[in-house]
Amino acid sequence: QVQLVESGGGWVQAGGSLRLSCAASGRSFSVYAMGWFRQAPGKEREFVAGISASGGTRYADSVKGRFTISRDNAKNTLYLQMNSLKPEDTALYYCARGRTRVVPVDPADFGSWGQGTQVTVSS
């Protein structure tokens, strides 16, 4: 079972930037799609961004042009660069490993999850 550990969350003013990291254990990191989700209080967990095993990416409409997902297979690490942050980006951010090489958007199609890192954006 893979372990995923997120880091990089924090407090930032609107318009600022943060970079989240997700360190994965194990030797199979490169063969699976990875994704970032977020969950705000009282809301359902929502897809933010995903990256396939081959590096193809997809984003939620709400973050396109502001967030960039990337992966470093040599370091078993997933990243989410978040720019032009807005108060509505405030949430607990999770990384997750997909079950295949391609990126799903349904949380049920991700098999392993981290504990999350909090991002708070003030206006």
PDB file of C-alpha atoms in Angstrom:
ATOM      1  CA  GLN A   1       0.000   0.000   0.000  1.00  0.00           C
ATOM      2  CA  VAL A   2       1.437   3.354  -1.031  1.00  0.00           C
ATOM      3  CA  GLN A   3       1.734   6.163   1.502  1.00  0.00           C
ATOM      4  CA  LEU A   4       1.172   9.740   0.384  1.00  0.00           C
ATOM      5  CA  VAL A   5       2.289  12.718   2.469  1.00  0.00           C
ATOM      6  CA  GLU A   6       1.314  16.253   1.472  1.00  0.00           C
ATOM      7  CA  SER A   7       3.149  19.402   2.484  1.00  0.00           C
ATOM      8  CA  GLY A   8       3.378  23.055   1.515  1.00  0.00           C
ATOM      9  CA  GLY A   9       0.009  24.316   2.638  1.00  0.00           C
ATOM     10  CA  GLY A  10      -0.385  27.486   4.646  1.00  0.00           C
ATOM     11  CA  TRP A  11      -1.915  30.919   4.808  1.00  0.00           C
ATOM     12  CA  VAL A  12      -1.598  33.391   1.971  1.00  0.00           C
ATOM     13  CA  GLN A  13      -3.266  36.604   0.878  1.00  0.00           C
ATOM     14  CA  ALA A  14      -5.377  36.688  -2.241  1.00  0.00           C
ATOM     15  CA  GLY A  15      -3.219  36.931  -5.325  1.00  0.00           C
ATOM     16  CA  GLY A  16      -0.391  35.033  -3.703  1.00  0.00           C
ATOM     17  CA  SER A  17       1.150  31.669  -4.520  1.00  0.00           C
ATOM     18  CA  LEU A  18       1.820  28.346  -2.836  1.00  0.00           C
ATOM     19  CA  ARG A  19       3.398  25.111  -4.011  1.00  0.00           C
ATOM     20  CA  LEU A  20       2.081  21.862  -2.626  1.00  0.00           C
ATOM     21  CA  SER A  21       4.136  18.678  -2.630  1.00  0.00           C
ATOM     22  CA  CYS A  22       3.095  15.069  -2.206  1.00  0.00           C
ATOM     23  CA  ALA A  23       5.766  12.501  -1.394  1.00  0.00           C
ATOM     24  CA  ALA A  24       4.913   8.907  -2.274  1.00  0.00           C
ATOM     25  CA  SER A  25       6.422   5.755  -0.865  1.00  0.00           C
ATOM     26  CA  GLY A  26       7.063   2.635  -2.922  1.00  0.00           C
ATOM     27  CA  ARG A  27       8.483   1.887  -6.336  1.00  0.00           C
ATOM     28  CA  SER A  28       5.401   2.191  -8.550  1.00  0.00           C
ATOM     29  CA  PHE A  29       4.899   5.945  -8.499  1.00  0.00           C
ATOM     30  CA  SER A  30       5.713   6.453 -12.178  1.00  0.00           C
ATOM     31  CA  VAL A  31       3.176   3.973 -13.557  1.00  0.00           C
ATOM     32  CA  TYR A  32       0.060   5.528 -12.041  1.00  0.00           C
ATOM     33  CA  ALA A  33      -1.881   8.679 -12.673  1.00  0.00           C
ATOM     34  CA  MET A  34      -1.902  11.121  -9.765  1.00  0.00           C
ATOM     35  CA  GLY A  35      -4.295  13.823  -8.753  1.00  0.00           C
ATOM     36  CA  TRP A  36      -5.049  16.697  -6.414  1.00  0.00           C
ATOM     37  CA  PHE A  37      -8.446  17.161  -4.787  1.00  0.00           C
ATOM     38  CA  ARG A  38      -9.745  19.686  -2.291  1.00  0.00           C
ATOM     39  CA  GLN A  39     -12.535  19.857   0.223  1.00  0.00           C
ATOM     40  CA  ALA A  40     -13.873  23.004   1.821  1.00  0.00           C
ATOM     41  CA  PRO A  41     -15.982  22.894   5.000  1.00  0.00           C
ATOM     42  CA  GLY A  42     -19.509  21.772   4.237  1.00  0.00           C
ATOM     43  CA  LYS A  43     -18.688  20.883   0.643  1.00  0.00           C
ATOM     44  CA  GLU A  44     -17.941  17.691  -1.220  1.00  0.00           C
ATOM     45  CA  ARG A  45     -14.435  16.724  -2.225  1.00  0.00           C
ATOM     46  CA  GLU A  46     -13.739  18.089  -5.689  1.00  0.00           C
ATOM     47  CA  PHE A  47     -11.201  17.319  -8.388  1.00  0.00           C
ATOM     48  CA  VAL A  48      -8.567  20.023  -8.873  1.00  0.00           C
ATOM     49  CA  ALA A  49      -5.946  18.611 -11.228  1.00  0.00           C
ATOM     50  CA  GLY A  50      -4.579  15.322 -12.470  1.00  0.00           C
ATOM     51  CA  ILE A  51      -1.534  14.047 -14.319  1.00  0.00           C
ATOM     52  CA  SER A  52      -1.257  10.781 -16.188  1.00  0.00           C
ATOM     53  CA  ALA A  53       1.677   8.399 -16.054  1.00  0.00           C
ATOM     54  CA  SER A  54       2.872   9.843 -19.376  1.00  0.00           C
ATOM     55  CA  GLY A  55       2.551  13.446 -18.175  1.00  0.00           C
ATOM     56  CA  GLY A  56      -0.747  14.486 -19.685  1.00  0.00           C
ATOM     57  CA  THR A  57      -2.665  16.896 -17.493  1.00  0.00           C
ATOM     58  CA  ARG A  58      -6.246  17.937 -16.834  1.00  0.00           C
ATOM     59  CA  TYR A  59      -7.676  20.650 -14.634  1.00  0.00           C
ATOM     60  CA  ALA A  60     -10.916  21.759 -13.111  1.00  0.00           C
ATOM     61  CA  ASP A  61     -12.283  24.816 -14.900  1.00  0.00           C
ATOM     62  CA  SER A  62     -12.020  26.821 -11.688  1.00  0.00           C
ATOM     63  CA  VAL A  63      -8.213  26.512 -11.586  1.00  0.00           C
ATOM     64  CA  LYS A  64      -7.236  26.489 -15.268  1.00  0.00           C
ATOM     65  CA  GLY A  65      -4.563  29.051 -15.995  1.00  0.00           C
ATOM     66  CA  ARG A  66      -3.728  29.480 -12.313  1.00  0.00           C
ATOM     67  CA  PHE A  67      -2.656  26.028 -11.092  1.00  0.00           C
ATOM     68  CA  THR A  68      -0.044  23.705 -12.593  1.00  0.00           C
ATOM     69  CA  ILE A  69       0.343  20.053 -11.709  1.00  0.00           C
ATOM     70  CA  SER A  70       3.637  18.264 -12.271  1.00  0.00           C
ATOM     71  CA  ARG A  71       5.466  15.158 -11.171  1.00  0.00           C
ATOM     72  CA  ASP A  72       9.066  14.141 -10.592  1.00  0.00           C
ATOM     73  CA  ASN A  73       9.217  10.374 -10.958  1.00  0.00           C
ATOM     74  CA  ALA A  74      12.854  10.244  -9.849  1.00  0.00           C
ATOM     75  CA  LYS A  75      11.818  11.756  -6.517  1.00  0.00           C
ATOM     76  CA  ASN A  76       8.429  10.022  -6.254  1.00  0.00           C
ATOM     77  CA  THR A  77       6.889  13.447  -5.764  1.00  0.00           C
ATOM     78  CA  LEU A  78       3.805  15.193  -7.085  1.00  0.00           C
ATOM     79  CA  TYR A  79       3.485  18.980  -7.105  1.00  0.00           C
ATOM     80  CA  LEU A  80       0.758  21.577  -7.426  1.00  0.00           C
ATOM     81  CA  GLN A  81       1.885  25.129  -8.150  1.00  0.00           C
ATOM     82  CA  MET A  82      -0.932  27.487  -7.223  1.00  0.00           C
ATOM     83  CA  ASN A  83      -0.798  31.095  -8.427  1.00  0.00           C
ATOM     84  CA  SER A  84      -3.269  33.977  -8.262  1.00  0.00           C
ATOM     85  CA  LEU A  85      -4.945  32.352  -5.286  1.00  0.00           C
ATOM     86  CA  LYS A  86      -8.482  33.371  -4.381  1.00  0.00           C
ATOM     87  CA  PRO A  87     -10.396  33.076  -1.100  1.00  0.00           C
ATOM     88  CA  GLU A  88     -12.567  30.397  -2.724  1.00  0.00           C
ATOM     89  CA  ASP A  89      -9.449  28.220  -3.082  1.00  0.00           C
ATOM     90  CA  THR A  90      -9.431  27.806   0.697  1.00  0.00           C
ATOM     91  CA  ALA A  91      -9.724  24.090   1.448  1.00  0.00           C
ATOM     92  CA  LEU A  92      -7.971  20.979   2.642  1.00  0.00           C
ATOM     93  CA  TYR A  93      -5.948  19.726  -0.319  1.00  0.00           C
ATOM     94  CA  TYR A  94      -5.350  16.017  -0.844  1.00  0.00           C
ATOM     95  CA  CYS A  95      -3.159  14.124  -3.244  1.00  0.00           C
ATOM     96  CA  ALA A  96      -4.303  10.765  -4.513  1.00  0.00           C
ATOM     97  CA  ARG A  97      -3.026   7.919  -6.661  1.00  0.00           C
ATOM     98  CA  GLY A  98      -5.135   6.632  -9.490  1.00  0.00           C
ATOM     99  CA  ARG A  99      -5.742   2.963 -10.209  1.00  0.00           C
ATOM    100  CA  THR A 100      -4.435   3.143 -13.780  1.00  0.00           C
ATOM    101  CA  ARG A 101      -2.141   5.242 -15.979  1.00  0.00           C
ATOM    102  CA  VAL A 102      -4.884   7.634 -17.075  1.00  0.00           C
ATOM    103  CA  VAL A 103      -6.453  10.428 -15.045  1.00  0.00           C
ATOM    104  CA  PRO A 104      -9.965   9.907 -13.687  1.00  0.00           C
ATOM    105  CA  VAL A 105     -11.881  12.739 -11.998  1.00  0.00           C
ATOM    106  CA  ASP A 106     -14.153  10.681  -9.775  1.00  0.00           C
ATOM    107  CA  PRO A 107     -12.682  10.323  -6.277  1.00  0.00           C
ATOM    108  CA  ALA A 108     -13.888   6.715  -6.267  1.00  0.00           C
ATOM    109  CA  ASP A 109     -11.383   5.947  -9.029  1.00  0.00           C
ATOM    110  CA  PHE A 110      -8.422   6.891  -6.860  1.00  0.00           C
ATOM    111  CA  GLY A 111      -7.124   4.119  -4.625  1.00  0.00           C
ATOM    112  CA  SER A 112      -4.789   5.828  -2.177  1.00  0.00           C
ATOM    113  CA  TRP A 113      -5.061   9.179  -0.409  1.00  0.00           C
ATOM    114  CA  GLY A 114      -2.892  11.386   1.737  1.00  0.00           C
ATOM    115  CA  GLN A 115      -4.020  13.102   4.926  1.00  0.00           C
ATOM    116  CA  GLY A 116      -4.281  16.528   3.346  1.00  0.00           C
ATOM    117  CA  THR A 117      -2.670  19.932   3.774  1.00  0.00           C
ATOM    118  CA  GLN A 118      -4.637  23.054   4.606  1.00  0.00           C
ATOM    119  CA  VAL A 119      -4.614  26.049   2.285  1.00  0.00           C
ATOM    120  CA  THR A 120      -6.163  29.276   3.547  1.00  0.00           C
ATOM    121  CA  VAL A 121      -6.470  32.330   1.306  1.00  0.00           C
ATOM    122  CA  SER A 122      -7.501  35.604   2.916  1.00  0.00           C
ATOM    123  CA  SER A 123      -9.126  38.476   1.055  1.00  0.00           C
TER     124      SER A 123
END
